[in-house]
PDB file of C-alpha atoms and ligand atoms in Angstrom:
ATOM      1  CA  UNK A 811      16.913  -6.512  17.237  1.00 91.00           C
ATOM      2  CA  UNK A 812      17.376  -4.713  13.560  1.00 94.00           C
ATOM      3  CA  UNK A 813      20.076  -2.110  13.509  1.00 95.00           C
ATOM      4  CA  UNK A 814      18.682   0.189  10.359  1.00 95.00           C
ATOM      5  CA  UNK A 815      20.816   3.483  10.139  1.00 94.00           C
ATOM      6  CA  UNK A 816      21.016   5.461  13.303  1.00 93.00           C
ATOM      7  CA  UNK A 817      18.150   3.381  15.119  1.00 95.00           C
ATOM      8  CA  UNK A 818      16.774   0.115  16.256  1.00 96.00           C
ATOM      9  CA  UNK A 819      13.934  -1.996  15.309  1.00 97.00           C
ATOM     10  CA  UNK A 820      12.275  -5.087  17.309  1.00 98.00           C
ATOM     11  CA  UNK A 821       9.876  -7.486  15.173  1.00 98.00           C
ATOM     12  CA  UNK A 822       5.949  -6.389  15.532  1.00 98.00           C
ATOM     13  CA  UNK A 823       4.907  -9.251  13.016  1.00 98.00           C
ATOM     14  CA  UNK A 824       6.776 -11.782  11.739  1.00 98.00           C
ATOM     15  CA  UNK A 825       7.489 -13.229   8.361  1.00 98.00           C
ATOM     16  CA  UNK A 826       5.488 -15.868   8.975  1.00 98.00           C
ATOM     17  CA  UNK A 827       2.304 -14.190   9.937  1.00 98.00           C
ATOM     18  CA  UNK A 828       2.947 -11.472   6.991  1.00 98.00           C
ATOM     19  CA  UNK A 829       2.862 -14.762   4.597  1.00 98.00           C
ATOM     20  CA  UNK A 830      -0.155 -16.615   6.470  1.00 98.00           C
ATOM     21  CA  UNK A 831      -2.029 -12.764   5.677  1.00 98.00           C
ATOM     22  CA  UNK A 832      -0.960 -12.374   2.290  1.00 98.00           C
ATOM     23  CA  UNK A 833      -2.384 -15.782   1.344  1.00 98.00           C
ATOM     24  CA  UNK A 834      -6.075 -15.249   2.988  1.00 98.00           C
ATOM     25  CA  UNK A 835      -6.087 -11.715   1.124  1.00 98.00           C
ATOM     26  CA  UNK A 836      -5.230 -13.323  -1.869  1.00 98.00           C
ATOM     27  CA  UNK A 837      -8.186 -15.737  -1.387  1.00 98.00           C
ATOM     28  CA  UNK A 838     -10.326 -13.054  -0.867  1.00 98.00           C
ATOM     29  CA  UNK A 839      -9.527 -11.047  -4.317  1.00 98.00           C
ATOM     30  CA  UNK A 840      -9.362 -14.894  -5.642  1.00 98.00           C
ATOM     31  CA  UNK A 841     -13.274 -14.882  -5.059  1.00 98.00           C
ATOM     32  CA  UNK A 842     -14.076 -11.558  -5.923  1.00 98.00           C
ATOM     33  CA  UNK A 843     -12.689 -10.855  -8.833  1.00 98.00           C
ATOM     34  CA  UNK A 844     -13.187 -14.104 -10.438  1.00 98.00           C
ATOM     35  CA  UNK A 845     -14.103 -13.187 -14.326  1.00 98.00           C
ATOM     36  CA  UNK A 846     -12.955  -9.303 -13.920  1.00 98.00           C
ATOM     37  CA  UNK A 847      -9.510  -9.371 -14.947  1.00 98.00           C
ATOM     38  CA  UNK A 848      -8.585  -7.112 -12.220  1.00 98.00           C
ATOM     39  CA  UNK A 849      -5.694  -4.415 -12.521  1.00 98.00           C
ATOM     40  CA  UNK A 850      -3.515  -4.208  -9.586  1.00 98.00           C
ATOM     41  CA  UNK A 851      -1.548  -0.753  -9.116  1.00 97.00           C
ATOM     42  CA  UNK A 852       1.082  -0.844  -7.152  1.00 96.00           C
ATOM     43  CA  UNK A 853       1.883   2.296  -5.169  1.00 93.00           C
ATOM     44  CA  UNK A 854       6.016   2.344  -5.462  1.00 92.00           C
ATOM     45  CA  UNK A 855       8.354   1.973  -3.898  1.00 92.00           C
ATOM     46  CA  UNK A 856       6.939   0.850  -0.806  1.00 93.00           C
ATOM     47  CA  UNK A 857       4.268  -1.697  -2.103  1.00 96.00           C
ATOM     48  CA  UNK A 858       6.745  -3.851  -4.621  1.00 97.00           C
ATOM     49  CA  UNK A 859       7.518  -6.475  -2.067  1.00 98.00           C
ATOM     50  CA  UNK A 860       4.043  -7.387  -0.618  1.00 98.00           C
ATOM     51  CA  UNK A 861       2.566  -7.078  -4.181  1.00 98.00           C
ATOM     52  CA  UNK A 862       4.815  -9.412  -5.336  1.00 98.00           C
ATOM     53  CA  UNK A 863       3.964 -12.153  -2.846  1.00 98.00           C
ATOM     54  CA  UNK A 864       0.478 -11.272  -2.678  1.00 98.00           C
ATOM     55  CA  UNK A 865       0.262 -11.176  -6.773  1.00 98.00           C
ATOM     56  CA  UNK A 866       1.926 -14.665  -7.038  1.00 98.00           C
ATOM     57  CA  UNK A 867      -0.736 -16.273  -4.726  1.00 98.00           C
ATOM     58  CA  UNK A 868      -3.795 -14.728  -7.321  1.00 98.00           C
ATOM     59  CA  UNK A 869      -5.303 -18.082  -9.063  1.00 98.00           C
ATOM     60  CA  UNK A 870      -7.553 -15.544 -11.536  1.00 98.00           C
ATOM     61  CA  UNK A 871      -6.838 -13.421 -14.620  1.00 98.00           C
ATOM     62  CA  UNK A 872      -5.222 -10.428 -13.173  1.00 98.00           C
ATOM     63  CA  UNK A 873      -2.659  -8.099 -14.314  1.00 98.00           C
ATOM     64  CA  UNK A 874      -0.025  -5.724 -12.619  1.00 97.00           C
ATOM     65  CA  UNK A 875       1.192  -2.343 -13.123  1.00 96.00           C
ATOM     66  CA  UNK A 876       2.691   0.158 -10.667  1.00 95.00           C
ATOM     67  CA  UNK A 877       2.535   4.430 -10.264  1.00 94.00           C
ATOM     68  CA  UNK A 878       4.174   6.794  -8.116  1.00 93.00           C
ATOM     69  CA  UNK A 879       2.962   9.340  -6.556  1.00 88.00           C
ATOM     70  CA  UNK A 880       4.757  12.568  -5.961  1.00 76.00           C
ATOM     71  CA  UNK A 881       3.802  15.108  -3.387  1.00 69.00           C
ATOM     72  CA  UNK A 882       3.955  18.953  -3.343  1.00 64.00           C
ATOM     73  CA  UNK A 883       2.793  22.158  -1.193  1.00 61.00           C
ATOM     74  CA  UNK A 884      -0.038  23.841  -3.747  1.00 55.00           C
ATOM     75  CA  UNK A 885       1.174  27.228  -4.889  1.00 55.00           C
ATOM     76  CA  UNK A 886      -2.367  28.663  -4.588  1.00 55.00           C
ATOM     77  CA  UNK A 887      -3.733  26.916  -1.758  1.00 51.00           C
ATOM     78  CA  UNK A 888      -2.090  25.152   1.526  1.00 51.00           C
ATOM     79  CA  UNK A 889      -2.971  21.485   0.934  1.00 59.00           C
ATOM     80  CA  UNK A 890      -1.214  19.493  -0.386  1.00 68.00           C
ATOM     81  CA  UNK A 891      -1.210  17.881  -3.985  1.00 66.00           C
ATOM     82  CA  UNK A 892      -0.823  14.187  -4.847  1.00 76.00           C
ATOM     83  CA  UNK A 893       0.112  13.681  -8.670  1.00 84.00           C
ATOM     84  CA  UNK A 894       0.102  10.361 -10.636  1.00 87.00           C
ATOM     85  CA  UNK A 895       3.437   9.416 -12.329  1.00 88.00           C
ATOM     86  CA  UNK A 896       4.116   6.432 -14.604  1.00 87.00           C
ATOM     87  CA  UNK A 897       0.692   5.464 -15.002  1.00 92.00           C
ATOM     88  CA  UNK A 898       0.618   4.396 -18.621  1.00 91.00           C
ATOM     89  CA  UNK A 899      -2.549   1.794 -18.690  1.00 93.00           C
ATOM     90  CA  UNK A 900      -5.594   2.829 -19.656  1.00 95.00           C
ATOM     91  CA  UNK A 901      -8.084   2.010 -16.487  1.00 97.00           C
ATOM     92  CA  UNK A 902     -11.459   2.870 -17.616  1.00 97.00           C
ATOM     93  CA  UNK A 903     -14.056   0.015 -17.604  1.00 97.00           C
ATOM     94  CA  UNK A 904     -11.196  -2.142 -15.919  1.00 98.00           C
ATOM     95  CA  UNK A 905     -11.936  -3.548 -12.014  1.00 98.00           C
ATOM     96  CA  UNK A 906      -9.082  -1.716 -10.210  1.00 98.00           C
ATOM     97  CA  UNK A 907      -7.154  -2.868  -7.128  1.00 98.00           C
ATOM     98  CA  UNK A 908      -4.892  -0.324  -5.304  1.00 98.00           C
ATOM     99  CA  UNK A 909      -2.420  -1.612  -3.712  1.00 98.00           C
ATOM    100  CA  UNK A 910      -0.369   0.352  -0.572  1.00 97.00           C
ATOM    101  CA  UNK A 911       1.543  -1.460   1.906  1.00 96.00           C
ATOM    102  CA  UNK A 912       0.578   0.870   4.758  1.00 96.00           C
ATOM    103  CA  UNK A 913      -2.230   3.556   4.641  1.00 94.00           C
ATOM    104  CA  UNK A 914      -1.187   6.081   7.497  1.00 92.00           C
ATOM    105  CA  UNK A 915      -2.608   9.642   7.697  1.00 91.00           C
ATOM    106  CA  UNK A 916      -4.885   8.689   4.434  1.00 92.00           C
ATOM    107  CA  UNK A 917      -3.855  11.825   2.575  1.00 88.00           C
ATOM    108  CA  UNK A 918      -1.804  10.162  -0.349  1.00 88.00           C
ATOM    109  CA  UNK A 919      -4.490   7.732  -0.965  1.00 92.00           C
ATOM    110  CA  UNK A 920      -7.540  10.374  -0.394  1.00 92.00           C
ATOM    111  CA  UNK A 921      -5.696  12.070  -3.396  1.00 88.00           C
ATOM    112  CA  UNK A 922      -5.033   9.105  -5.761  1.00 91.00           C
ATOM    113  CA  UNK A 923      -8.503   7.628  -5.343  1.00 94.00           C
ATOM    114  CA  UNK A 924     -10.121  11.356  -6.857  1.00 91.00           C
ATOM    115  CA  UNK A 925      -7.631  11.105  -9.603  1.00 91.00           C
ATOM    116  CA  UNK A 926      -8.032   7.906 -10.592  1.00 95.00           C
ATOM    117  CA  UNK A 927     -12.053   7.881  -9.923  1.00 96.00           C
ATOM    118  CA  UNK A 928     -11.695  10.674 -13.027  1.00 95.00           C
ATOM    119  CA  UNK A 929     -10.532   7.850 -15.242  1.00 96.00           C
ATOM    120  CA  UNK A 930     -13.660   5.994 -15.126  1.00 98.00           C
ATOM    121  CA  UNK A 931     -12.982   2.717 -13.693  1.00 98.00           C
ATOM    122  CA  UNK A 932     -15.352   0.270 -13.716  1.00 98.00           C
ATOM    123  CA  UNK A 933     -14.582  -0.314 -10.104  1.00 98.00           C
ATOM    124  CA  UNK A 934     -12.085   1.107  -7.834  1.00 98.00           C
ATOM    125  CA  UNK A 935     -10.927  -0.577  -4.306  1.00 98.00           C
ATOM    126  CA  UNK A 936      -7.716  -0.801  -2.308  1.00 98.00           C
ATOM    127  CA  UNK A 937      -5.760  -3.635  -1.106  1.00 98.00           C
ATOM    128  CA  UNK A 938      -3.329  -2.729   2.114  1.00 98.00           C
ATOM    129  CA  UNK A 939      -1.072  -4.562   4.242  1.00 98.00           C
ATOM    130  CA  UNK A 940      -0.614  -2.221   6.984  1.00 98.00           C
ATOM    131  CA  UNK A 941      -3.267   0.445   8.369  1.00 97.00           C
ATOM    132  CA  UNK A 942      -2.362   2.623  11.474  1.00 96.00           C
ATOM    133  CA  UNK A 943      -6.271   3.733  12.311  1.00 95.00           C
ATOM    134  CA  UNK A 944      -5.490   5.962  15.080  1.00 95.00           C
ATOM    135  CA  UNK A 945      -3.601   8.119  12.215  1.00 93.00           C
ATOM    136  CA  UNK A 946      -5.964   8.514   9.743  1.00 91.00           C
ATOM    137  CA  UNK A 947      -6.842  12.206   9.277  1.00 90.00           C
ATOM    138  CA  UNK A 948     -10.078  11.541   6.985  1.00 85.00           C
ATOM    139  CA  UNK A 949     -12.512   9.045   6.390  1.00 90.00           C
ATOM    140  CA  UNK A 950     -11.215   6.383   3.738  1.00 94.00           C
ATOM    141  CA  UNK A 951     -12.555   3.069   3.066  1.00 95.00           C
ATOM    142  CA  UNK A 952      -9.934   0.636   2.814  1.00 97.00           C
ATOM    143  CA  UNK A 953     -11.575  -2.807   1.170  1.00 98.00           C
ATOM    144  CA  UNK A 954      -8.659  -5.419   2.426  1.00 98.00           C
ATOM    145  CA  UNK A 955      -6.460  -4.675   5.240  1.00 98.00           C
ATOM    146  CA  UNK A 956      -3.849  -7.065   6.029  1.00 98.00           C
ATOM    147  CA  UNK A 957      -3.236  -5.695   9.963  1.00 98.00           C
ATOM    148  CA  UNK A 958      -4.398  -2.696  12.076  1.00 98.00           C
ATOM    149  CA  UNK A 959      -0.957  -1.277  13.729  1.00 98.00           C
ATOM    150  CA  UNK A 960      -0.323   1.395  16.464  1.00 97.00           C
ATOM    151  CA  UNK A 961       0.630   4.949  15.482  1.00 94.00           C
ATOM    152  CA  UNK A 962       4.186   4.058  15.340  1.00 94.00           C
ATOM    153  CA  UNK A 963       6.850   4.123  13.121  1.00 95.00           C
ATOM    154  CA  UNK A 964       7.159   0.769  11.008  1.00 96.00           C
ATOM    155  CA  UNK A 965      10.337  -0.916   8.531  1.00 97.00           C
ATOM    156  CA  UNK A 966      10.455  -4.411   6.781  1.00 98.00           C
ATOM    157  CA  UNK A 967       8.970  -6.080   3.967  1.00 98.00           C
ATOM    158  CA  UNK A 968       9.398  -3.185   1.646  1.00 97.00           C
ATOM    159  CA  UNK A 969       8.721   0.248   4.429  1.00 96.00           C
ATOM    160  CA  UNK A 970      11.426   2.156   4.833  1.00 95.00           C
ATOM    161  CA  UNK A 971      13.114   4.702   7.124  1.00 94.00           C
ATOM    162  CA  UNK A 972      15.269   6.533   4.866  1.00 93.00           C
ATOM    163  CA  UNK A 973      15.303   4.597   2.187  1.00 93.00           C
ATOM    164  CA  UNK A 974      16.647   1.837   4.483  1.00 96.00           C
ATOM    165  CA  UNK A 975      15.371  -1.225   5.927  1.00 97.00           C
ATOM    166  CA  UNK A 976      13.003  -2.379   3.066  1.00 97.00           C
ATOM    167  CA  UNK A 977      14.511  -5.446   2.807  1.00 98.00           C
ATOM    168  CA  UNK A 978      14.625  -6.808   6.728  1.00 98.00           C
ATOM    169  CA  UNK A 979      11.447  -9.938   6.459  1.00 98.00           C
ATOM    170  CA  UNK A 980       9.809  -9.150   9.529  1.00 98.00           C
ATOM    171  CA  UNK A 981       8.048  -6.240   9.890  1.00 98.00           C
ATOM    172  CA  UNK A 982       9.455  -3.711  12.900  1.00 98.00           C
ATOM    173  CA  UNK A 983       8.941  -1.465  15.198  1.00 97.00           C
ATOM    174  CA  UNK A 984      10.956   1.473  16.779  1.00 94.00           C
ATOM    175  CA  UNK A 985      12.625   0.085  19.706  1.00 93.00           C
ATOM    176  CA  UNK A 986      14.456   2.864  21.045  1.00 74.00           C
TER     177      UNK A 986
HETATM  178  P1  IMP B 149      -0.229   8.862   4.306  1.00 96.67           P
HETATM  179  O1  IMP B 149      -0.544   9.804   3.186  1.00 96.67           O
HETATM  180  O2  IMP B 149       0.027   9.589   5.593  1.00 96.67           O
HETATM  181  O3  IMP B 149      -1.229   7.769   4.484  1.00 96.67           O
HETATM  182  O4  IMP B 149       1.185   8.289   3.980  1.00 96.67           O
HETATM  183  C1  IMP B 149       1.381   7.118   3.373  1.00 96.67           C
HETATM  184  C2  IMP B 149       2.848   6.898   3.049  1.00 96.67           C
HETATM  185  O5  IMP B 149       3.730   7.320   4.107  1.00 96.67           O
HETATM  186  C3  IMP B 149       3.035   5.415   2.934  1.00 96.67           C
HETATM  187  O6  IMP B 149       2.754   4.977   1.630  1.00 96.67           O
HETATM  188  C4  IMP B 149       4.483   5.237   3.342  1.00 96.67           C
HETATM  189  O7  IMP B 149       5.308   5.412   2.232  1.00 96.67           O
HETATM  190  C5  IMP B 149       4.739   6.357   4.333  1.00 96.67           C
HETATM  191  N1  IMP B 149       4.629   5.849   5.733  1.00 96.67           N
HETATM  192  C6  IMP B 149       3.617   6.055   6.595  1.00 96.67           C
HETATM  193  N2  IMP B 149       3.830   5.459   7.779  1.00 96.67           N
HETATM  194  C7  IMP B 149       5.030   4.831   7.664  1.00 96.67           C
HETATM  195  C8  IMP B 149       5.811   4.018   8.575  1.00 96.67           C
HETATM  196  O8  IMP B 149       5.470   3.730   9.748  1.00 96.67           O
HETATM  197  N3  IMP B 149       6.987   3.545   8.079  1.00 96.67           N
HETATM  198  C9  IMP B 149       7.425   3.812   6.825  1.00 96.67           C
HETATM  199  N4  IMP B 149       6.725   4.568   5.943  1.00 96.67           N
HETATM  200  C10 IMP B 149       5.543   5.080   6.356  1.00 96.67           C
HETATM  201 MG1   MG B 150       3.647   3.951   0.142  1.00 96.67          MG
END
């Protein structure tokens, strides 16, 4: 049992099995993007952990850069708007890897893909660790996904509940 703030946390997948995942993704992007000097964009803060493990097991040419994204209610309409900080790389004709560690409603990602699909890449695909399907609000195709979780609330290996927890190995689940 994890003791993160006010709550606890029991292991849903351990270390271990996180590793094992993050090596046969990494074979995957291995083979596909042999020749393509891939860019991977890391989706901060929650994606710096498994991108770094996953990002040490690429064999290829690939580089790494990271964005935030902020979001805010739309004064003229009620959706909300995703916008793309810290993105200094120039992206078009590059093969470009997202990379989220857990996709849940979709939105964020819904919004980043149409902003960055303006830039002209010469591909566009996303790389995520976690995906909670039952959650998902829109259709979104996610190209890798590392494991298909339960709509609950998740910490470890770089999630966080308030800012806290990020660091536990495991990954964990709301036990109380
Ligand atoms: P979405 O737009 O609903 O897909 O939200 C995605 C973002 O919400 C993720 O990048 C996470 O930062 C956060 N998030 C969603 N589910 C969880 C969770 O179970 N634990 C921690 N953060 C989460
Ligand atoms: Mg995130």
């Amino acid at each position: 049992m994890h003791k993160v703030k006010d709550k606890h946390f029991k292991t849903l997948i351990p270390a271990a099995d996180i590793q094992r995942k993050v090596v046969e993704i990494a074979e995957l992007l291995n083979t596909d993007y042999a020749g393509k000097n891939p860019l991977l964009i890391g989706v901060l803060n929650g994606s710096f952990i498994f991108l770094s493990d996953l990002f040490k097991c690429m064999k290829i040419d690939c580089e790494v850069t990271f964005m935030r994204v902020s979001s805010y209610e739309s004064l003229r309409s009620t959706g909300k708007v995703t916008q793309i900080i810290g993105l200094k790389e120039d992206i078009s004709d590059r093969h470009v890897l997202i990379v989220e560690d857990i996709v849940d409603t979709g939105q964020t990602l819904t919004n980043v893909k149409e902003q960055l699909v303006k830039l002209k890449p010469a591909s566009l695909k996303v790389v995520t660790l976690l995906n909670k399907p039952d959650a998902m609000l829109t259709p979104l195709q996610l190209d890798y996904v590392g494991f298909k979780i339960k709509n609950d609330f998740v910490v470890g290996y770089g999630l966080d509940y308030d800012g806290l927890g990020r660091n536990l190995t495991d990954i964990c689940v709301l036990a109380d």
